mmCIF file of C-alpha atoms in Angstrom:
data_model
loop_
_atom_site.group_PDB
_atom_site.id
_atom_site.type_symbol
_atom_site.label_atom_id
_atom_site.label_comp_id
_atom_site.label_asym_id
_atom_site.label_seq_id
_atom_site.Cartn_x
_atom_site.Cartn_y
_atom_site.Cartn_z
ATOM 1 C CA MET A 1 -185.542 50.107 -5.761
ATOM 2 C CA ALA A 2 -186.043 47.127 -7.975
ATOM 3 C CA PHE A 3 -189.431 46.423 -6.332
ATOM 4 C CA ASP A 4 -190.724 49.803 -7.477
ATOM 5 C CA GLY A 5 -189.487 49.111 -11.035
ATOM 6 C CA LEU A 6 -192.060 46.247 -11.248
ATOM 7 C CA ARG A 7 -194.923 48.791 -11.508
ATOM 8 C CA GLY A 8 -195.821 49.587 -15.043
ATOM 9 C CA SER A 9 -194.034 46.523 -16.257
ATOM 10 C CA VAL A 10 -196.546 43.917 -15.034
ATOM 11 C CA GLY A 11 -200.371 43.633 -15.171
ATOM 12 C CA GLY A 12 -200.475 43.772 -11.429
ATOM 13 C CA LEU A 13 -198.446 43.234 -8.146
ATOM 14 C CA ARG A 14 -199.049 41.738 -4.753
ATOM 15 C CA LEU A 15 -196.805 41.218 -1.875
ATOM 16 C CA LEU A 16 -197.649 37.898 -0.317
ATOM 17 C CA THR A 17 -196.489 37.417 3.266
ATOM 18 C CA ASN A 18 -196.756 34.784 6.041
ATOM 19 C CA GLN A 19 -195.910 37.460 8.671
ATOM 20 C CA SER A 20 -198.136 37.004 11.663
ATOM 21 C CA GLN A 21 -196.230 38.692 14.483
ATOM 22 C CA GLU A 22 -197.562 42.242 13.971
ATOM 23 C CA PRO A 23 -200.664 43.843 12.381
ATOM 24 C CA SER A 24 -200.758 44.575 8.694
ATOM 25 C CA ALA A 25 -200.514 48.252 9.159
ATOM 26 C CA ALA A 26 -197.228 47.862 11.115
ATOM 27 C CA THR A 27 -195.716 45.641 8.448
ATOM 28 C CA LEU A 28 -196.568 48.101 5.753
ATOM 29 C CA ALA A 29 -195.084 50.947 7.800
ATOM 30 C CA ARG A 30 -191.924 48.931 8.410
ATOM 31 C CA LEU A 31 -191.663 48.209 4.726
ATOM 32 C CA LYS A 32 -191.999 51.829 3.811
ATOM 33 C CA ASP A 33 -189.321 52.720 6.357
ATOM 34 C CA ASN A 34 -186.957 50.103 4.624
ATOM 35 C CA GLY A 35 -187.637 51.699 1.152
ATOM 36 C CA PHE A 36 -190.358 49.382 -0.078
ATOM 37 C CA HIS A 37 -193.199 51.569 -1.070
ATOM 38 C CA VAL A 38 -196.044 49.066 -1.075
ATOM 39 C CA GLU A 39 -199.665 50.390 -1.441
ATOM 40 C CA PRO A 40 -202.176 48.904 1.061
ATOM 41 C CA HIS A 41 -204.038 47.205 -1.801
ATOM 42 C CA GLU A 42 -200.826 45.516 -3.015
ATOM 43 C CA PHE A 43 -200.370 43.871 0.541
ATOM 44 C CA PHE A 44 -201.701 40.330 0.726
ATOM 45 C CA GLY A 45 -201.152 39.041 4.189
ATOM 46 C CA THR A 46 -202.021 35.950 6.113
ATOM 47 C CA LEU A 47 -203.453 37.737 9.064
ATOM 48 C CA ALA A 48 -206.004 39.512 6.777
ATOM 49 C CA ALA A 49 -206.943 36.152 5.062
ATOM 50 C CA CYS A 50 -207.314 34.626 8.527
ATOM 51 C CA ARG A 51 -209.664 37.414 9.655
ATOM 52 C CA ARG A 52 -211.772 36.920 6.546
ATOM 53 C CA LEU A 53 -212.055 33.097 7.423
ATOM 54 C CA VAL A 54 -213.006 33.967 10.982
ATOM 55 C CA ASP A 55 -215.714 36.364 10.080
ATOM 56 C CA SER A 56 -217.148 34.229 7.232
ATOM 57 C CA GLN A 57 -217.604 31.149 9.581
ATOM 58 C CA ALA A 58 -218.535 33.236 12.686
ATOM 59 C CA LEU A 59 -215.659 31.514 14.645
ATOM 60 C CA ARG A 60 -214.806 32.156 18.291
ATOM 61 C CA PRO A 61 -211.146 31.323 18.276
ATOM 62 C CA MET A 62 -208.574 30.817 21.037
ATOM 63 C CA PHE A 63 -205.658 32.867 19.708
ATOM 64 C CA LEU A 64 -201.967 31.781 19.861
ATOM 65 C CA LEU A 65 -200.841 35.113 18.515
ATOM 66 C CA SER A 66 -198.661 37.975 19.675
ATOM 67 C CA ASP A 67 -200.431 40.933 21.491
ATOM 68 C CA GLU A 68 -199.368 43.083 18.481
ATOM 69 C CA ALA A 69 -201.145 40.774 15.915
ATOM 70 C CA MET A 70 -204.275 40.726 17.901
ATOM 71 C CA ALA A 71 -204.999 44.289 16.616
ATOM 72 C CA ASP A 72 -206.110 42.632 13.324
ATOM 73 C CA PHE A 73 -208.831 40.682 15.196
ATOM 74 C CA ASP A 74 -210.453 43.491 17.163
ATOM 75 C CA GLY A 75 -214.021 42.659 18.054
ATOM 76 C CA VAL A 76 -213.791 38.937 17.289
ATOM 77 C CA PRO A 77 -215.493 36.966 20.165
ATOM 78 C CA THR A 78 -213.488 34.404 22.081
ATOM 79 C CA HIS A 79 -215.964 32.984 24.577
ATOM 80 C CA GLU A 80 -216.394 29.227 24.507
ATOM 81 C CA PRO A 81 -213.867 28.896 21.726
ATOM 82 C CA ASN A 82 -214.495 26.556 18.760
ATOM 83 C CA ALA A 83 -211.304 27.144 16.857
ATOM 84 C CA VAL A 84 -207.584 27.645 17.560
ATOM 85 C CA ILE A 85 -205.510 30.155 15.571
ATOM 86 C CA VAL A 86 -201.743 29.770 15.515
ATOM 87 C CA GLY A 87 -199.315 32.285 14.288
ATOM 88 C CA THR A 88 -195.567 32.969 14.928
ATOM 89 C CA ALA A 89 -195.807 34.136 18.590
ATOM 90 C CA ALA A 90 -192.862 33.347 20.960
ATOM 91 C CA GLY A 91 -194.759 34.369 23.943
ATOM 92 C CA GLN A 92 -197.586 32.048 23.246
ATOM 93 C CA LEU A 93 -196.164 28.779 21.866
ATOM 94 C CA HIS A 94 -195.173 27.145 25.178
ATOM 95 C CA TYR A 95 -196.350 24.029 27.013
ATOM 96 C CA GLU A 96 -199.129 25.583 28.942
ATOM 97 C CA ARG A 97 -200.811 27.524 26.157
ATOM 98 C CA LEU A 98 -200.385 24.544 23.722
ATOM 99 C CA GLY A 99 -202.150 22.385 26.274
ATOM 100 C CA GLU A 100 -205.056 24.820 26.487
ATOM 101 C CA ALA A 101 -205.255 24.732 22.750
ATOM 102 C CA LEU A 102 -205.276 21.025 22.621
ATOM 103 C CA ARG A 103 -208.193 20.876 25.085
ATOM 104 C CA VAL A 104 -210.203 23.197 22.801
ATOM 105 C CA LEU A 105 -209.570 20.878 19.811
ATOM 106 C CA LEU A 106 -210.476 17.867 21.779
ATOM 107 C CA ASN A 107 -213.381 19.097 23.782
ATOM 108 C CA ALA A 108 -215.270 21.517 21.412
ATOM 109 C CA GLU A 109 -217.270 19.459 18.792
ATOM 110 C CA GLY A 110 -216.274 20.478 15.225
ATOM 111 C CA SER A 111 -213.427 22.763 16.404
ATOM 112 C CA GLN A 112 -210.873 23.913 13.864
ATOM 113 C CA LEU A 113 -207.148 24.290 14.030
ATOM 114 C CA ILE A 114 -206.195 27.266 11.852
ATOM 115 C CA ALA A 115 -202.632 28.021 10.969
ATOM 116 C CA CYS A 116 -201.681 31.528 9.857
ATOM 117 C CA ASN A 117 -198.874 29.765 8.163
ATOM 118 C CA LYS A 118 -197.099 26.393 8.353
ATOM 119 C CA GLY A 119 -193.669 27.855 7.938
ATOM 120 C CA ARG A 120 -190.632 26.189 9.447
ATOM 121 C CA TYR A 121 -188.428 28.953 10.220
ATOM 122 C CA PHE A 122 -187.442 32.585 9.297
ATOM 123 C CA ARG A 123 -184.195 34.577 9.492
ATOM 124 C CA GLY A 124 -184.317 37.038 12.396
ATOM 125 C CA ARG A 125 -181.803 39.435 13.779
ATOM 126 C CA ASP A 126 -180.187 36.715 15.899
ATOM 127 C CA GLY A 127 -180.252 34.036 13.036
ATOM 128 C CA PHE A 128 -182.878 31.460 12.226
ATOM 129 C CA ALA A 129 -185.921 31.140 14.436
ATOM 130 C CA LEU A 130 -188.920 28.888 14.465
ATOM 131 C CA MET A 131 -192.118 29.860 12.791
ATOM 132 C CA ALA A 132 -195.633 28.580 13.560
ATOM 133 C CA GLY A 133 -195.343 25.313 11.478
ATOM 134 C CA PRO A 134 -193.661 23.091 14.025
ATOM 135 C CA PHE A 135 -196.133 24.056 16.655
ATOM 136 C CA VAL A 136 -199.006 23.470 14.298
ATOM 137 C CA ALA A 137 -197.611 20.153 13.464
ATOM 138 C CA ALA A 138 -197.508 19.243 17.210
ATOM 139 C CA LEU A 139 -201.162 20.161 17.772
ATOM 140 C CA GLU A 140 -202.143 18.146 14.569
ATOM 141 C CA TYR A 141 -200.381 15.126 15.930
ATOM 142 C CA ALA A 142 -201.828 15.407 19.547
ATOM 143 C CA ALA A 143 -205.369 16.220 18.386
ATOM 144 C CA GLY A 144 -205.475 13.868 15.475
ATOM 145 C CA CYS A 145 -206.576 16.657 13.115
ATOM 146 C CA GLU A 146 -205.465 18.567 10.155
ATOM 147 C CA ALA A 147 -204.954 22.309 10.183
ATOM 148 C CA VAL A 148 -206.432 24.628 7.865
ATOM 149 C CA VAL A 149 -203.432 26.593 6.520
ATOM 150 C CA VAL A 150 -204.484 30.185 5.579
ATOM 151 C CA GLY A 151 -201.141 31.475 4.327
ATOM 152 C CA LYS A 152 -198.331 30.119 2.028
ATOM 153 C CA PRO A 153 -197.965 27.390 0.856
ATOM 154 C CA SER A 154 -201.778 26.986 0.727
ATOM 155 C CA GLN A 155 -203.060 26.929 -2.830
ATOM 156 C CA ASP A 156 -206.196 28.747 -1.757
ATOM 157 C CA PHE A 157 -203.970 31.708 -0.595
ATOM 158 C CA PHE A 158 -202.016 31.850 -3.891
ATOM 159 C CA HIS A 159 -205.316 31.553 -5.908
ATOM 160 C CA ALA A 160 -206.959 34.283 -3.712
ATOM 161 C CA ALA A 161 -204.103 36.718 -4.355
ATOM 162 C CA VAL A 162 -204.275 35.954 -8.123
ATOM 163 C CA ARG A 163 -207.948 36.540 -8.253
ATOM 164 C CA ASP A 164 -207.442 39.782 -6.425
ATOM 165 C CA VAL A 165 -204.671 41.128 -8.654
ATOM 166 C CA ALA A 166 -206.052 39.961 -12.009
ATOM 167 C CA GLU A 167 -209.620 40.651 -11.080
ATOM 168 C CA VAL A 168 -210.954 37.296 -12.248
ATOM 169 C CA ASP A 169 -213.409 34.734 -10.744
ATOM 170 C CA ASN A 170 -212.727 30.988 -10.399
ATOM 171 C CA ALA A 171 -213.803 30.468 -13.925
ATOM 172 C CA GLY A 172 -210.922 32.677 -15.287
ATOM 173 C CA LEU A 173 -208.371 31.651 -12.806
ATOM 174 C CA SER A 174 -206.777 28.728 -14.845
ATOM 175 C CA LYS A 175 -206.142 31.033 -17.714
ATOM 176 C CA VAL A 176 -204.309 33.600 -15.623
ATOM 177 C CA LEU A 177 -202.252 31.356 -13.365
ATOM 178 C CA PRO A 178 -199.527 30.274 -15.860
ATOM 179 C CA HIS A 179 -198.831 34.029 -16.459
ATOM 180 C CA CYS A 180 -198.216 34.847 -12.746
ATOM 181 C CA VAL A 181 -194.675 34.616 -11.226
ATOM 182 C CA MET A 182 -193.950 34.285 -7.567
ATOM 183 C CA ILE A 183 -190.586 35.649 -6.467
ATOM 184 C CA GLY A 184 -189.332 34.464 -3.103
ATOM 185 C CA ASP A 185 -186.624 32.882 -0.999
ATOM 186 C CA ASP A 186 -188.334 29.887 0.523
ATOM 187 C CA TRP A 187 -188.200 26.630 -1.573
ATOM 188 C CA LYS A 188 -191.145 25.104 0.044
ATOM 189 C CA ASP A 189 -193.715 27.853 0.945
ATOM 190 C CA ASP A 190 -192.863 30.204 -1.961
ATOM 191 C CA MET A 191 -191.643 28.054 -4.808
ATOM 192 C CA LEU A 192 -193.523 24.696 -4.274
ATOM 193 C CA GLY A 193 -196.642 26.278 -2.970
ATOM 194 C CA ALA A 194 -196.822 28.754 -6.109
ATOM 195 C CA MET A 195 -195.921 25.866 -8.628
ATOM 196 C CA ASP A 196 -198.433 23.581 -7.075
ATOM 197 C CA ALA A 197 -200.974 26.435 -7.378
ATOM 198 C CA GLY A 198 -200.173 26.569 -11.228
ATOM 199 C CA MET A 199 -197.943 29.556 -11.161
ATOM 200 C CA GLN A 200 -194.411 30.132 -12.267
ATOM 201 C CA ALA A 201 -191.787 30.746 -9.639
ATOM 202 C CA ILE A 202 -188.250 32.382 -9.240
ATOM 203 C CA LEU A 203 -186.134 31.376 -6.234
ATOM 204 C CA LEU A 204 -183.887 34.011 -4.670
ATOM 205 C CA ARG A 205 -180.615 33.297 -3.104
ATOM 206 C CA THR A 206 -181.383 35.625 -0.150
ATOM 207 C CA GLY A 207 -182.940 35.584 3.248
ATOM 208 C CA LYS A 208 -184.028 31.997 4.118
ATOM 209 C CA TYR A 209 -182.260 30.437 1.164
ATOM 210 C CA ARG A 210 -179.881 27.679 1.979
ATOM 211 C CA PRO A 211 -177.248 26.206 -0.541
ATOM 212 C CA ARG A 212 -178.846 23.790 -2.907
ATOM 213 C CA ASP A 213 -182.374 24.462 -1.814
ATOM 214 C CA GLU A 214 -183.533 24.319 -5.533
ATOM 215 C CA GLU A 215 -182.431 20.724 -5.604
ATOM 216 C CA LYS A 216 -185.187 19.952 -3.133
ATOM 217 C CA LEU A 217 -187.903 20.928 -5.515
ATOM 218 C CA PRO A 218 -189.544 18.043 -7.546
ATOM 219 C CA ARG A 219 -189.210 20.190 -10.606
ATOM 220 C CA PRO A 220 -186.988 23.224 -11.371
ATOM 221 C CA PRO A 221 -188.350 26.819 -10.850
ATOM 222 C CA LEU A 222 -188.466 29.251 -13.732
ATOM 223 C CA TYR A 223 -185.094 30.746 -12.626
ATOM 224 C CA VAL A 224 -182.758 30.900 -9.491
ATOM 225 C CA ALA A 225 -181.584 34.407 -8.936
ATOM 226 C CA ASN A 226 -179.037 36.039 -6.848
ATOM 227 C CA ASP A 227 -181.348 38.794 -5.685
ATOM 228 C CA ILE A 228 -184.559 40.653 -6.673
ATOM 229 C CA SER A 229 -182.539 42.752 -9.328
ATOM 230 C CA ASP A 230 -181.288 39.584 -11.007
ATOM 231 C CA ALA A 231 -184.744 38.175 -11.114
ATOM 232 C CA LEU A 232 -186.176 41.252 -12.728
ATOM 233 C CA GLY A 233 -183.278 41.223 -15.183
ATOM 234 C CA PHE A 234 -184.132 37.689 -16.190
ATOM 235 C CA LEU A 235 -187.793 38.581 -16.722
ATOM 236 C CA ARG A 236 -186.732 41.465 -19.004
ATOM 237 C CA ARG A 237 -184.292 39.314 -21.012
ATOM 238 C CA GLU A 238 -187.066 36.693 -21.519
ATOM 239 C CA GLY A 239 -189.500 39.400 -22.635
ATOM 240 C CA LEU A 240 -191.817 38.673 -19.727
ATOM 241 C CA LEU A 241 -192.022 42.365 -18.565
ATOM 242 C CA ARG A 242 -193.552 45.151 -20.560
ATOM 243 C CA VAL A 243 -191.069 47.759 -21.897
ATOM 244 C CA GLU A 244 -191.899 51.321 -20.955
#
């Protein structure tokens, strides 16, 4: 597949995802079943980033996550919660659970609202469906707080991925960012997030893409492609991929 063709043509590769409905291992297995041979070290997901944040701050979260996604948080204490973590979880994002989350945010001093992503919607089997973003926004409004966004479009998330793939520290990050390209189908989370982080971006007319999405961007992306093969063809034509 075109995805596999990137290896050997670029300095490094990471698959960035806001997927928060299943553990990382399940996502990797599903990708493999669909013909995407992604190595574990190439997978850069929001759940793993969220787990790193929880561990680094010794948080005791209330989780608004699916039962499947909770596998990535095995062993995390949840007594007397001082944080609320929100992902895309249809069975959790209802009035009663959101009310419980609000009480944690209002009653626990210094509590944090952490969003695995702030995406608006995704394309599922039955069409478009809500992601975590609208529910995060509701809790922000009700609690009068601002969420820590762990996944896209957070600049920290993009920068962490670039540091990982390029093996640079913060001092070397600014030199590497202009040479990194984000390829995705979401004009806001993928394109705007990457460009605000200092990267280049190619918008795909697939998946989430809606007609004229590119016109919503404050500045044009590097390219608007019909699919991933078209995007790679553009990079080759522009001399931005190594020739084997």
